[in-house]
mmCIF file with all atom_site columns, C-alpha atoms and ligand atoms in Angstrom:
data_model
loop_
_atom_site.group_PDB
_atom_site.id
_atom_site.type_symbol
_atom_site.label_atom_id
_atom_site.label_alt_id
_atom_site.label_comp_id
_atom_site.label_asym_id
_atom_site.label_entity_id
_atom_site.label_seq_id
_atom_site.pdbx_PDB_ins_code
_atom_site.Cartn_x
_atom_site.Cartn_y
_atom_site.Cartn_z
_atom_site.occupancy
_atom_site.B_iso_or_equiv
_atom_site.pdbx_formal_charge
_atom_site.auth_seq_id
_atom_site.auth_comp_id
_atom_site.auth_asym_id
_atom_site.auth_atom_id
_atom_site.pdbx_PDB_model_num
ATOM   1   C  CA  . UNK A 1 1   ? -22.062 9.851   -1.122  1.00 63.00 ? 4   UNK A CA  1
ATOM   2   C  CA  . UNK A 1 2   ? -19.573 7.739   -3.091  1.00 74.00 ? 5   UNK A CA  1
ATOM   3   C  CA  . UNK A 1 3   ? -17.126 8.270   -0.221  1.00 78.00 ? 6   UNK A CA  1
ATOM   4   C  CA  . UNK A 1 4   ? -19.653 6.964   2.320   1.00 88.00 ? 7   UNK A CA  1
ATOM   5   C  CA  . UNK A 1 5   ? -20.339 3.912   0.171   1.00 90.00 ? 8   UNK A CA  1
ATOM   6   C  CA  . UNK A 1 6   ? -16.610 3.213   -0.205  1.00 91.00 ? 9   UNK A CA  1
ATOM   7   C  CA  . UNK A 1 7   ? -16.105 3.572   3.561   1.00 95.00 ? 10  UNK A CA  1
ATOM   8   C  CA  . UNK A 1 8   ? -18.991 1.175   4.256   1.00 96.00 ? 11  UNK A CA  1
ATOM   9   C  CA  . UNK A 1 9   ? -17.719 -1.373  1.751   1.00 96.00 ? 12  UNK A CA  1
ATOM   10  C  CA  . UNK A 1 10  ? -14.210 -1.138  3.207   1.00 97.00 ? 13  UNK A CA  1
ATOM   11  C  CA  . UNK A 1 11  ? -15.651 -1.771  6.643   1.00 97.00 ? 14  UNK A CA  1
ATOM   12  C  CA  . UNK A 1 12  ? -17.519 -4.840  5.394   1.00 97.00 ? 15  UNK A CA  1
ATOM   13  C  CA  . UNK A 1 13  ? -14.360 -6.110  3.697   1.00 98.00 ? 16  UNK A CA  1
ATOM   14  C  CA  . UNK A 1 14  ? -12.370 -5.577  6.908   1.00 98.00 ? 17  UNK A CA  1
ATOM   15  C  CA  . UNK A 1 15  ? -14.937 -7.704  8.775   1.00 98.00 ? 18  UNK A CA  1
ATOM   16  C  CA  . UNK A 1 16  ? -14.513 -10.494 6.216   1.00 98.00 ? 19  UNK A CA  1
ATOM   17  C  CA  . UNK A 1 17  ? -10.711 -10.268 6.501   1.00 98.00 ? 20  UNK A CA  1
ATOM   18  C  CA  . UNK A 1 18  ? -10.885 -10.351 10.307  1.00 98.00 ? 21  UNK A CA  1
ATOM   19  C  CA  . UNK A 1 19  ? -12.160 -13.937 10.089  1.00 98.00 ? 22  UNK A CA  1
ATOM   20  C  CA  . UNK A 1 20  ? -10.023 -14.966 7.111   1.00 98.00 ? 23  UNK A CA  1
ATOM   21  C  CA  . UNK A 1 21  ? -8.213  -18.317 7.198   1.00 98.00 ? 24  UNK A CA  1
ATOM   22  C  CA  . UNK A 1 22  ? -7.296  -18.451 3.522   1.00 98.00 ? 25  UNK A CA  1
ATOM   23  C  CA  . UNK A 1 23  ? -3.581  -18.947 4.194   1.00 98.00 ? 26  UNK A CA  1
ATOM   24  C  CA  . UNK A 1 24  ? -1.317  -20.298 6.902   1.00 98.00 ? 27  UNK A CA  1
ATOM   25  C  CA  . UNK A 1 25  ? -0.614  -16.868 8.410   1.00 98.00 ? 28  UNK A CA  1
ATOM   26  C  CA  . UNK A 1 26  ? -4.033  -17.037 10.084  1.00 98.00 ? 29  UNK A CA  1
ATOM   27  C  CA  . UNK A 1 27  ? -2.650  -19.580 12.553  1.00 98.00 ? 30  UNK A CA  1
ATOM   28  C  CA  . UNK A 1 28  ? -0.004  -17.287 14.047  1.00 97.00 ? 31  UNK A CA  1
ATOM   29  C  CA  . UNK A 1 29  ? -1.490  -13.779 13.834  1.00 98.00 ? 32  UNK A CA  1
ATOM   30  C  CA  . UNK A 1 30  ? -2.775  -11.782 16.796  1.00 98.00 ? 33  UNK A CA  1
ATOM   31  C  CA  . UNK A 1 31  ? -4.784  -9.355  14.658  1.00 98.00 ? 34  UNK A CA  1
ATOM   32  C  CA  . UNK A 1 32  ? -5.569  -9.016  10.982  1.00 98.00 ? 35  UNK A CA  1
ATOM   33  C  CA  . UNK A 1 33  ? -4.080  -5.663  9.938   1.00 98.00 ? 36  UNK A CA  1
ATOM   34  C  CA  . UNK A 1 34  ? -6.507  -4.711  7.209   1.00 98.00 ? 37  UNK A CA  1
ATOM   35  C  CA  . UNK A 1 35  ? -5.642  -1.057  6.545   1.00 98.00 ? 38  UNK A CA  1
ATOM   36  C  CA  . UNK A 1 36  ? -5.960  2.441   7.916   1.00 97.00 ? 39  UNK A CA  1
ATOM   37  C  CA  . UNK A 1 37  ? -6.940  5.849   6.610   1.00 97.00 ? 40  UNK A CA  1
ATOM   38  C  CA  . UNK A 1 38  ? -9.369  7.765   4.444   1.00 97.00 ? 41  UNK A CA  1
ATOM   39  C  CA  . UNK A 1 39  ? -11.725 5.968   2.045   1.00 96.00 ? 42  UNK A CA  1
ATOM   40  C  CA  . UNK A 1 40  ? -11.383 8.968   -0.285  1.00 95.00 ? 43  UNK A CA  1
ATOM   41  C  CA  . UNK A 1 41  ? -7.583  9.237   -0.139  1.00 97.00 ? 44  UNK A CA  1
ATOM   42  C  CA  . UNK A 1 42  ? -5.854  10.461  -3.306  1.00 96.00 ? 45  UNK A CA  1
ATOM   43  C  CA  . UNK A 1 43  ? -2.671  8.681   -2.280  1.00 98.00 ? 46  UNK A CA  1
ATOM   44  C  CA  . UNK A 1 44  ? -2.472  5.134   -1.010  1.00 98.00 ? 47  UNK A CA  1
ATOM   45  C  CA  . UNK A 1 45  ? 0.577   3.349   0.414   1.00 98.00 ? 48  UNK A CA  1
ATOM   46  C  CA  . UNK A 1 46  ? 1.154   -0.366  0.058   1.00 98.00 ? 49  UNK A CA  1
ATOM   47  C  CA  . UNK A 1 47  ? 3.730   -2.034  2.294   1.00 97.00 ? 50  UNK A CA  1
ATOM   48  C  CA  . UNK A 1 48  ? 4.754   -5.650  2.682   1.00 97.00 ? 51  UNK A CA  1
ATOM   49  C  CA  . UNK A 1 49  ? 3.109   -7.102  5.764   1.00 97.00 ? 52  UNK A CA  1
ATOM   50  C  CA  . UNK A 1 50  ? 2.498   -6.337  9.432   1.00 97.00 ? 53  UNK A CA  1
ATOM   51  C  CA  . UNK A 1 51  ? 5.423   -6.428  11.852  1.00 94.00 ? 54  UNK A CA  1
ATOM   52  C  CA  . UNK A 1 52  ? 5.284   -7.261  15.539  1.00 94.00 ? 55  UNK A CA  1
ATOM   53  C  CA  . UNK A 1 53  ? 3.799   -3.954  16.735  1.00 94.00 ? 56  UNK A CA  1
ATOM   54  C  CA  . UNK A 1 54  ? 1.287   -3.853  13.885  1.00 96.00 ? 57  UNK A CA  1
ATOM   55  C  CA  . UNK A 1 55  ? 0.193   -7.415  14.669  1.00 97.00 ? 58  UNK A CA  1
ATOM   56  C  CA  . UNK A 1 56  ? -0.319  -6.492  18.321  1.00 97.00 ? 59  UNK A CA  1
ATOM   57  C  CA  . UNK A 1 57  ? -2.183  -3.251  17.623  1.00 96.00 ? 60  UNK A CA  1
ATOM   58  C  CA  . UNK A 1 58  ? -4.031  -4.221  14.431  1.00 97.00 ? 61  UNK A CA  1
ATOM   59  C  CA  . UNK A 1 59  ? -2.874  -1.018  12.707  1.00 97.00 ? 62  UNK A CA  1
ATOM   60  C  CA  . UNK A 1 60  ? -0.330  -0.735  9.863   1.00 97.00 ? 63  UNK A CA  1
ATOM   61  C  CA  . UNK A 1 61  ? 2.873   1.281   10.186  1.00 95.00 ? 64  UNK A CA  1
ATOM   62  C  CA  . UNK A 1 62  ? 3.076   1.995   13.882  1.00 92.00 ? 65  UNK A CA  1
ATOM   63  C  CA  . UNK A 1 63  ? 6.408   2.260   15.699  1.00 89.00 ? 66  UNK A CA  1
ATOM   64  C  CA  . UNK A 1 64  ? 9.591   3.658   14.140  1.00 93.00 ? 67  UNK A CA  1
ATOM   65  C  CA  . UNK A 1 65  ? 8.659   2.890   10.510  1.00 92.00 ? 68  UNK A CA  1
ATOM   66  C  CA  . UNK A 1 66  ? 5.295   4.575   11.023  1.00 94.00 ? 69  UNK A CA  1
ATOM   67  C  CA  . UNK A 1 67  ? 6.918   7.648   12.536  1.00 95.00 ? 70  UNK A CA  1
ATOM   68  C  CA  . UNK A 1 68  ? 9.240   7.929   9.545   1.00 96.00 ? 71  UNK A CA  1
ATOM   69  C  CA  . UNK A 1 69  ? 6.297   7.589   7.172   1.00 96.00 ? 72  UNK A CA  1
ATOM   70  C  CA  . UNK A 1 70  ? 4.482   10.370  9.045   1.00 96.00 ? 73  UNK A CA  1
ATOM   71  C  CA  . UNK A 1 71  ? 7.589   12.588  8.822   1.00 97.00 ? 74  UNK A CA  1
ATOM   72  C  CA  . UNK A 1 72  ? 7.952   12.012  5.067   1.00 97.00 ? 75  UNK A CA  1
ATOM   73  C  CA  . UNK A 1 73  ? 4.266   12.819  4.624   1.00 98.00 ? 76  UNK A CA  1
ATOM   74  C  CA  . UNK A 1 74  ? 4.511   16.041  6.596   1.00 98.00 ? 77  UNK A CA  1
ATOM   75  C  CA  . UNK A 1 75  ? 7.485   17.119  4.433   1.00 97.00 ? 78  UNK A CA  1
ATOM   76  C  CA  . UNK A 1 76  ? 5.146   17.087  1.402   1.00 97.00 ? 79  UNK A CA  1
ATOM   77  C  CA  . UNK A 1 77  ? 2.281   18.751  3.254   1.00 97.00 ? 80  UNK A CA  1
ATOM   78  C  CA  . UNK A 1 78  ? 0.196   15.647  3.926   1.00 97.00 ? 81  UNK A CA  1
ATOM   79  C  CA  . UNK A 1 79  ? -1.029  14.014  7.092   1.00 96.00 ? 82  UNK A CA  1
ATOM   80  C  CA  . UNK A 1 80  ? -1.457  10.318  7.557   1.00 96.00 ? 83  UNK A CA  1
ATOM   81  C  CA  . UNK A 1 81  ? -5.218  10.829  7.855   1.00 96.00 ? 84  UNK A CA  1
ATOM   82  C  CA  . UNK A 1 82  ? -5.237  12.218  4.266   1.00 95.00 ? 85  UNK A CA  1
ATOM   83  C  CA  . UNK A 1 83  ? -3.975  8.871   2.967   1.00 98.00 ? 86  UNK A CA  1
ATOM   84  C  CA  . UNK A 1 84  ? -4.789  5.168   3.112   1.00 98.00 ? 87  UNK A CA  1
ATOM   85  C  CA  . UNK A 1 85  ? -2.189  2.605   4.196   1.00 98.00 ? 88  UNK A CA  1
ATOM   86  C  CA  . UNK A 1 86  ? -2.355  -1.139  3.585   1.00 98.00 ? 89  UNK A CA  1
ATOM   87  C  CA  . UNK A 1 87  ? -0.071  -4.111  3.104   1.00 98.00 ? 90  UNK A CA  1
ATOM   88  C  CA  . UNK A 1 88  ? 0.290   -6.908  0.550   1.00 98.00 ? 91  UNK A CA  1
ATOM   89  C  CA  . UNK A 1 89  ? -0.492  -9.502  3.245   1.00 98.00 ? 92  UNK A CA  1
ATOM   90  C  CA  . UNK A 1 90  ? -2.809  -8.611  6.103   1.00 98.00 ? 93  UNK A CA  1
ATOM   91  C  CA  . UNK A 1 91  ? -1.383  -11.030 8.697   1.00 98.00 ? 94  UNK A CA  1
ATOM   92  C  CA  . UNK A 1 92  ? 2.115   -11.018 10.153  1.00 98.00 ? 95  UNK A CA  1
ATOM   93  C  CA  . UNK A 1 93  ? 4.598   -13.524 8.744   1.00 97.00 ? 96  UNK A CA  1
ATOM   94  C  CA  . UNK A 1 94  ? 6.189   -15.164 11.827  1.00 97.00 ? 97  UNK A CA  1
ATOM   95  C  CA  . UNK A 1 95  ? 9.532   -13.649 12.823  1.00 93.00 ? 98  UNK A CA  1
ATOM   96  C  CA  . UNK A 1 96  ? 9.060   -10.955 10.151  1.00 89.00 ? 99  UNK A CA  1
ATOM   97  C  CA  . UNK A 1 97  ? 10.068  -13.376 7.399   1.00 95.00 ? 100 UNK A CA  1
ATOM   98  C  CA  . UNK A 1 98  ? 9.192   -12.515 3.800   1.00 95.00 ? 101 UNK A CA  1
ATOM   99  C  CA  . UNK A 1 99  ? 5.634   -13.344 2.731   1.00 97.00 ? 102 UNK A CA  1
ATOM   100 C  CA  . UNK A 1 100 ? 5.510   -16.461 0.531   1.00 97.00 ? 103 UNK A CA  1
ATOM   101 C  CA  . UNK A 1 101 ? 4.034   -16.516 -2.978  1.00 96.00 ? 104 UNK A CA  1
ATOM   102 C  CA  . UNK A 1 102 ? 1.056   -18.655 -1.871  1.00 97.00 ? 105 UNK A CA  1
ATOM   103 C  CA  . UNK A 1 103 ? 0.310   -16.208 0.963   1.00 98.00 ? 106 UNK A CA  1
ATOM   104 C  CA  . UNK A 1 104 ? 0.493   -13.203 -1.378  1.00 97.00 ? 107 UNK A CA  1
ATOM   105 C  CA  . UNK A 1 105 ? -1.711  -14.992 -3.852  1.00 97.00 ? 108 UNK A CA  1
ATOM   106 C  CA  . UNK A 1 106 ? -4.301  -15.832 -1.168  1.00 98.00 ? 109 UNK A CA  1
ATOM   107 C  CA  . UNK A 1 107 ? -4.375  -12.261 0.151   1.00 98.00 ? 110 UNK A CA  1
ATOM   108 C  CA  . UNK A 1 108 ? -4.041  -10.044 -2.915  1.00 97.00 ? 111 UNK A CA  1
ATOM   109 C  CA  . UNK A 1 109 ? -7.787  -9.879  -3.568  1.00 97.00 ? 112 UNK A CA  1
ATOM   110 C  CA  . UNK A 1 110 ? -8.236  -7.739  -0.446  1.00 98.00 ? 113 UNK A CA  1
ATOM   111 C  CA  . UNK A 1 111 ? -5.682  -5.241  -1.748  1.00 98.00 ? 114 UNK A CA  1
ATOM   112 C  CA  . UNK A 1 112 ? -7.269  -5.164  -5.206  1.00 96.00 ? 115 UNK A CA  1
ATOM   113 C  CA  . UNK A 1 113 ? -10.627 -4.394  -3.572  1.00 97.00 ? 116 UNK A CA  1
ATOM   114 C  CA  . UNK A 1 114 ? -9.077  -1.674  -1.378  1.00 97.00 ? 117 UNK A CA  1
ATOM   115 C  CA  . UNK A 1 115 ? -7.560  0.031   -4.439  1.00 97.00 ? 118 UNK A CA  1
ATOM   116 C  CA  . UNK A 1 116 ? -10.848 -0.283  -6.363  1.00 95.00 ? 119 UNK A CA  1
ATOM   117 C  CA  . UNK A 1 117 ? -12.917 1.189   -3.531  1.00 96.00 ? 120 UNK A CA  1
ATOM   118 C  CA  . UNK A 1 118 ? -10.535 4.010   -2.563  1.00 96.00 ? 121 UNK A CA  1
ATOM   119 C  CA  . UNK A 1 119 ? -9.666  4.780   -6.188  1.00 95.00 ? 122 UNK A CA  1
ATOM   120 C  CA  . UNK A 1 120 ? -6.523  6.808   -5.387  1.00 97.00 ? 123 UNK A CA  1
ATOM   121 C  CA  . UNK A 1 121 ? -4.733  8.922   -8.000  1.00 96.00 ? 124 UNK A CA  1
ATOM   122 C  CA  . UNK A 1 122 ? -1.348  7.692   -6.753  1.00 98.00 ? 125 UNK A CA  1
ATOM   123 C  CA  . UNK A 1 123 ? -0.333  4.353   -5.263  1.00 98.00 ? 126 UNK A CA  1
ATOM   124 C  CA  . UNK A 1 124 ? 3.075   4.458   -3.591  1.00 98.00 ? 127 UNK A CA  1
ATOM   125 C  CA  . UNK A 1 125 ? 4.551   0.989   -3.177  1.00 98.00 ? 128 UNK A CA  1
ATOM   126 C  CA  . UNK A 1 126 ? 6.915   0.598   -0.233  1.00 97.00 ? 129 UNK A CA  1
ATOM   127 C  CA  . UNK A 1 127 ? 9.595   -1.989  -0.967  1.00 96.00 ? 130 UNK A CA  1
ATOM   128 C  CA  . UNK A 1 128 ? 10.049  -4.917  -3.322  1.00 95.00 ? 131 UNK A CA  1
ATOM   129 C  CA  . UNK A 1 129 ? 7.004   -7.057  -2.558  1.00 95.00 ? 132 UNK A CA  1
ATOM   130 C  CA  . UNK A 1 130 ? 4.351   -4.416  -3.204  1.00 97.00 ? 133 UNK A CA  1
ATOM   131 C  CA  . UNK A 1 131 ? 6.231   -3.076  -6.226  1.00 97.00 ? 134 UNK A CA  1
ATOM   132 C  CA  . UNK A 1 132 ? 6.604   -6.509  -7.809  1.00 96.00 ? 135 UNK A CA  1
ATOM   133 C  CA  . UNK A 1 133 ? 2.957   -7.363  -7.196  1.00 96.00 ? 136 UNK A CA  1
ATOM   134 C  CA  . UNK A 1 134 ? 1.627   -4.209  -8.832  1.00 96.00 ? 137 UNK A CA  1
ATOM   135 C  CA  . UNK A 1 135 ? 4.149   -3.628  -11.609 1.00 95.00 ? 138 UNK A CA  1
ATOM   136 C  CA  . UNK A 1 136 ? 4.929   -7.309  -12.325 1.00 93.00 ? 139 UNK A CA  1
ATOM   137 C  CA  . UNK A 1 137 ? 8.589   -6.364  -12.475 1.00 89.00 ? 140 UNK A CA  1
ATOM   138 C  CA  . UNK A 1 138 ? 11.550  -8.542  -11.674 1.00 88.00 ? 141 UNK A CA  1
ATOM   139 C  CA  . UNK A 1 139 ? 13.889  -5.565  -11.244 1.00 93.00 ? 142 UNK A CA  1
ATOM   140 C  CA  . UNK A 1 140 ? 14.461  -4.542  -7.639  1.00 94.00 ? 143 UNK A CA  1
ATOM   141 C  CA  . UNK A 1 141 ? 13.296  -1.396  -5.930  1.00 96.00 ? 144 UNK A CA  1
ATOM   142 C  CA  . UNK A 1 142 ? 16.676  0.351   -6.309  1.00 95.00 ? 145 UNK A CA  1
ATOM   143 C  CA  . UNK A 1 143 ? 16.265  0.199   -10.097 1.00 96.00 ? 146 UNK A CA  1
ATOM   144 C  CA  . UNK A 1 144 ? 12.555  0.981   -10.185 1.00 97.00 ? 147 UNK A CA  1
ATOM   145 C  CA  . UNK A 1 145 ? 12.273  3.883   -7.760  1.00 97.00 ? 148 UNK A CA  1
ATOM   146 C  CA  . UNK A 1 146 ? 12.557  7.511   -8.798  1.00 97.00 ? 149 UNK A CA  1
ATOM   147 C  CA  . UNK A 1 147 ? 9.773   7.619   -11.393 1.00 96.00 ? 150 UNK A CA  1
ATOM   148 C  CA  . UNK A 1 148 ? 6.020   7.317   -11.802 1.00 97.00 ? 151 UNK A CA  1
ATOM   149 C  CA  . UNK A 1 149 ? 4.538   4.385   -13.739 1.00 97.00 ? 152 UNK A CA  1
ATOM   150 C  CA  . UNK A 1 150 ? 1.089   4.576   -15.400 1.00 95.00 ? 153 UNK A CA  1
ATOM   151 C  CA  . UNK A 1 151 ? -1.078  1.853   -13.855 1.00 94.00 ? 154 UNK A CA  1
ATOM   152 C  CA  . UNK A 1 152 ? -4.805  1.258   -14.416 1.00 89.00 ? 155 UNK A CA  1
ATOM   153 C  CA  . UNK A 1 153 ? -5.847  4.909   -14.822 1.00 88.00 ? 156 UNK A CA  1
ATOM   154 C  CA  . UNK A 1 154 ? -3.549  6.085   -12.042 1.00 94.00 ? 157 UNK A CA  1
ATOM   155 C  CA  . UNK A 1 155 ? 0.174   6.016   -11.304 1.00 96.00 ? 158 UNK A CA  1
ATOM   156 C  CA  . UNK A 1 156 ? 2.384   3.833   -9.161  1.00 97.00 ? 159 UNK A CA  1
ATOM   157 C  CA  . UNK A 1 157 ? 5.420   5.472   -7.541  1.00 98.00 ? 160 UNK A CA  1
ATOM   158 C  CA  . UNK A 1 158 ? 7.743   2.880   -5.986  1.00 98.00 ? 161 UNK A CA  1
ATOM   159 C  CA  . UNK A 1 159 ? 10.068  3.666   -3.123  1.00 98.00 ? 162 UNK A CA  1
ATOM   160 C  CA  . UNK A 1 160 ? 11.968  1.884   -0.372  1.00 97.00 ? 163 UNK A CA  1
ATOM   161 C  CA  . UNK A 1 161 ? 10.191  0.451   2.637   1.00 95.00 ? 164 UNK A CA  1
ATOM   162 C  CA  . UNK A 1 162 ? 10.602  2.836   5.620   1.00 94.00 ? 165 UNK A CA  1
ATOM   163 C  CA  . UNK A 1 163 ? 12.315  0.008   7.522   1.00 91.00 ? 166 UNK A CA  1
ATOM   164 C  CA  . UNK A 1 164 ? 15.045  0.063   4.842   1.00 91.00 ? 167 UNK A CA  1
ATOM   165 C  CA  . UNK A 1 165 ? 15.626  3.767   5.478   1.00 89.00 ? 168 UNK A CA  1
ATOM   166 C  CA  . UNK A 1 166 ? 15.882  3.086   9.204   1.00 91.00 ? 169 UNK A CA  1
ATOM   167 C  CA  . UNK A 1 167 ? 18.531  0.445   8.483   1.00 90.00 ? 170 UNK A CA  1
ATOM   168 C  CA  . UNK A 1 168 ? 20.167  2.053   5.457   1.00 87.00 ? 171 UNK A CA  1
ATOM   169 C  CA  . UNK A 1 169 ? 20.835  5.558   6.679   1.00 81.00 ? 172 UNK A CA  1
ATOM   170 C  CA  . UNK A 1 170 ? 20.875  8.982   5.016   1.00 90.00 ? 173 UNK A CA  1
ATOM   171 C  CA  . UNK A 1 171 ? 21.211  7.948   1.358   1.00 93.00 ? 174 UNK A CA  1
ATOM   172 C  CA  . UNK A 1 172 ? 18.122  5.718   1.484   1.00 95.00 ? 175 UNK A CA  1
ATOM   173 C  CA  . UNK A 1 173 ? 16.237  8.440   3.339   1.00 96.00 ? 176 UNK A CA  1
ATOM   174 C  CA  . UNK A 1 174 ? 17.260  11.032  0.715   1.00 97.00 ? 177 UNK A CA  1
ATOM   175 C  CA  . UNK A 1 175 ? 15.967  8.746   -2.063  1.00 97.00 ? 178 UNK A CA  1
ATOM   176 C  CA  . UNK A 1 176 ? 12.673  8.359   -0.217  1.00 97.00 ? 179 UNK A CA  1
ATOM   177 C  CA  . UNK A 1 177 ? 12.393  12.117  0.163   1.00 98.00 ? 180 UNK A CA  1
ATOM   178 C  CA  . UNK A 1 178 ? 12.848  12.471  -3.618  1.00 98.00 ? 181 UNK A CA  1
ATOM   179 C  CA  . UNK A 1 179 ? 10.139  9.868   -4.229  1.00 98.00 ? 182 UNK A CA  1
ATOM   180 C  CA  . UNK A 1 180 ? 7.729   11.548  -1.814  1.00 98.00 ? 183 UNK A CA  1
ATOM   181 C  CA  . UNK A 1 181 ? 8.385   14.868  -3.587  1.00 98.00 ? 184 UNK A CA  1
ATOM   182 C  CA  . UNK A 1 182 ? 7.363   13.078  -6.802  1.00 97.00 ? 185 UNK A CA  1
ATOM   183 C  CA  . UNK A 1 183 ? 4.098   12.075  -5.117  1.00 98.00 ? 186 UNK A CA  1
ATOM   184 C  CA  . UNK A 1 184 ? 3.492   15.745  -4.312  1.00 97.00 ? 187 UNK A CA  1
ATOM   185 C  CA  . UNK A 1 185 ? 4.177   16.983  -7.860  1.00 96.00 ? 188 UNK A CA  1
ATOM   186 C  CA  . UNK A 1 186 ? 2.096   14.157  -9.327  1.00 96.00 ? 189 UNK A CA  1
ATOM   187 C  CA  . UNK A 1 187 ? -0.845  14.997  -7.068  1.00 95.00 ? 190 UNK A CA  1
ATOM   188 C  CA  . UNK A 1 188 ? -0.505  18.698  -7.843  1.00 93.00 ? 191 UNK A CA  1
ATOM   189 C  CA  . UNK A 1 189 ? -0.517  18.038  -11.575 1.00 90.00 ? 192 UNK A CA  1
ATOM   190 C  CA  . UNK A 1 190 ? -3.400  15.637  -11.496 1.00 64.00 ? 193 UNK A CA  1
ATOM   191 C  CA  . UNK A 1 191 ? -7.052  16.613  -11.369 1.00 52.00 ? 194 UNK A CA  1
ATOM   192 C  CA  . UNK A 1 192 ? -9.518  14.631  -9.246  1.00 52.00 ? 195 UNK A CA  1
ATOM   193 C  CA  . UNK A 1 193 ? -11.188 13.458  -12.458 1.00 48.00 ? 196 UNK A CA  1
ATOM   194 C  CA  . UNK A 1 194 ? -8.118  11.729  -13.835 1.00 54.00 ? 197 UNK A CA  1
ATOM   195 C  CA  . UNK A 1 195 ? -8.368  8.683   -11.592 1.00 57.00 ? 198 UNK A CA  1
ATOM   196 C  CA  . UNK A 1 196 ? -11.411 7.089   -13.224 1.00 64.00 ? 199 UNK A CA  1
ATOM   197 C  CA  . UNK A 1 197 ? -12.777 4.002   -11.476 1.00 63.00 ? 200 UNK A CA  1
ATOM   198 C  CA  . UNK A 1 198 ? -11.480 0.791   -13.031 1.00 66.00 ? 201 UNK A CA  1
ATOM   199 C  CA  . UNK A 1 199 ? -13.920 -1.140  -15.165 1.00 67.00 ? 202 UNK A CA  1
ATOM   200 C  CA  . UNK A 1 200 ? -15.052 -4.560  -13.848 1.00 62.00 ? 203 UNK A CA  1
ATOM   201 C  CA  . UNK A 1 201 ? -12.784 -6.277  -16.401 1.00 65.00 ? 204 UNK A CA  1
ATOM   202 C  CA  . UNK A 1 202 ? -9.801  -4.208  -15.256 1.00 65.00 ? 205 UNK A CA  1
ATOM   203 C  CA  . UNK A 1 203 ? -10.531 -4.962  -11.621 1.00 61.00 ? 206 UNK A CA  1
ATOM   204 C  CA  . UNK A 1 204 ? -10.250 -8.673  -12.328 1.00 59.00 ? 207 UNK A CA  1
ATOM   205 C  CA  . UNK A 1 205 ? -6.894  -8.100  -13.974 1.00 69.00 ? 208 UNK A CA  1
ATOM   206 C  CA  . UNK A 1 206 ? -5.359  -5.746  -11.410 1.00 72.00 ? 209 UNK A CA  1
ATOM   207 C  CA  . UNK A 1 207 ? -2.835  -8.284  -10.206 1.00 73.00 ? 210 UNK A CA  1
ATOM   208 C  CA  . UNK A 1 208 ? -3.104  -10.805 -13.049 1.00 65.00 ? 211 UNK A CA  1
HETATM 209 FE FE1 . LIG B 2 .   ? -6.372  -14.209 4.978   1.00 70.77 ? 18  LIG B FE1 1
HETATM 210 FE FE2 . LIG B 2 .   ? -4.536  -12.533 4.024   1.00 70.77 ? 18  LIG B FE2 1
HETATM 211 FE FE3 . LIG B 2 .   ? -4.464  -13.199 6.606   1.00 70.77 ? 18  LIG B FE3 1
HETATM 212 FE FE4 . LIG B 2 .   ? -3.799  -14.992 4.750   1.00 70.77 ? 18  LIG B FE4 1
HETATM 213 S  S1  . LIG B 2 .   ? -2.701  -13.083 5.194   1.00 70.77 ? 18  LIG B S1  1
HETATM 214 S  S2  . LIG B 2 .   ? -5.178  -15.345 6.504   1.00 70.77 ? 18  LIG B S2  1
HETATM 215 S  S3  . LIG B 2 .   ? -5.198  -14.463 3.047   1.00 70.77 ? 18  LIG B S3  1
HETATM 216 S  S4  . LIG B 2 .   ? -6.100  -12.055 5.572   1.00 70.77 ? 18  LIG B S4  1
#
């Protein structure tokens, strides 16, 4: 029942986002890439922003980065459909440039609502932008990855963005495999009950 309500609320939120013009990225997008996956996922991934293929298809993590994500998931016994995948900004920054602070600030409410509704036990941040937004950390992903951080009644596990593994080769991929293994052990050691829904006050503070 709670799952159905979360799925319905996510759908309503996606409809709102589809017409969103709250930042300049609205002018150049083809599609708003809201998110994809299960409303009852125990693990949620947060990337940076849609790339060219994602913008064209309206789905996050398609193409080579998506295939790598699927492979890493299958290595820990999960399928993409078991998870939920979203980005910090829902519209593609032109030319795949970094999202700007004003764009992240305009868009972060959608992500906070997605996390609140899905209520995952583990949030895996993919790359610097998602990690900095959630953990409010100035240290880069290379320093932060490799451990689980308590975060609003759940844990955040940072890792590299799959695109970095595609560019960076075997050592980056090996680090990602370690981090995905940490997701598996965290999920295995965590009961469903441990990820309590955030209180309304906490929800307001999710991203400060
Ligand atoms: Fe709206 Fe986010 Fe797209 Fe900006 S990036 S227009 S805030 S949905």
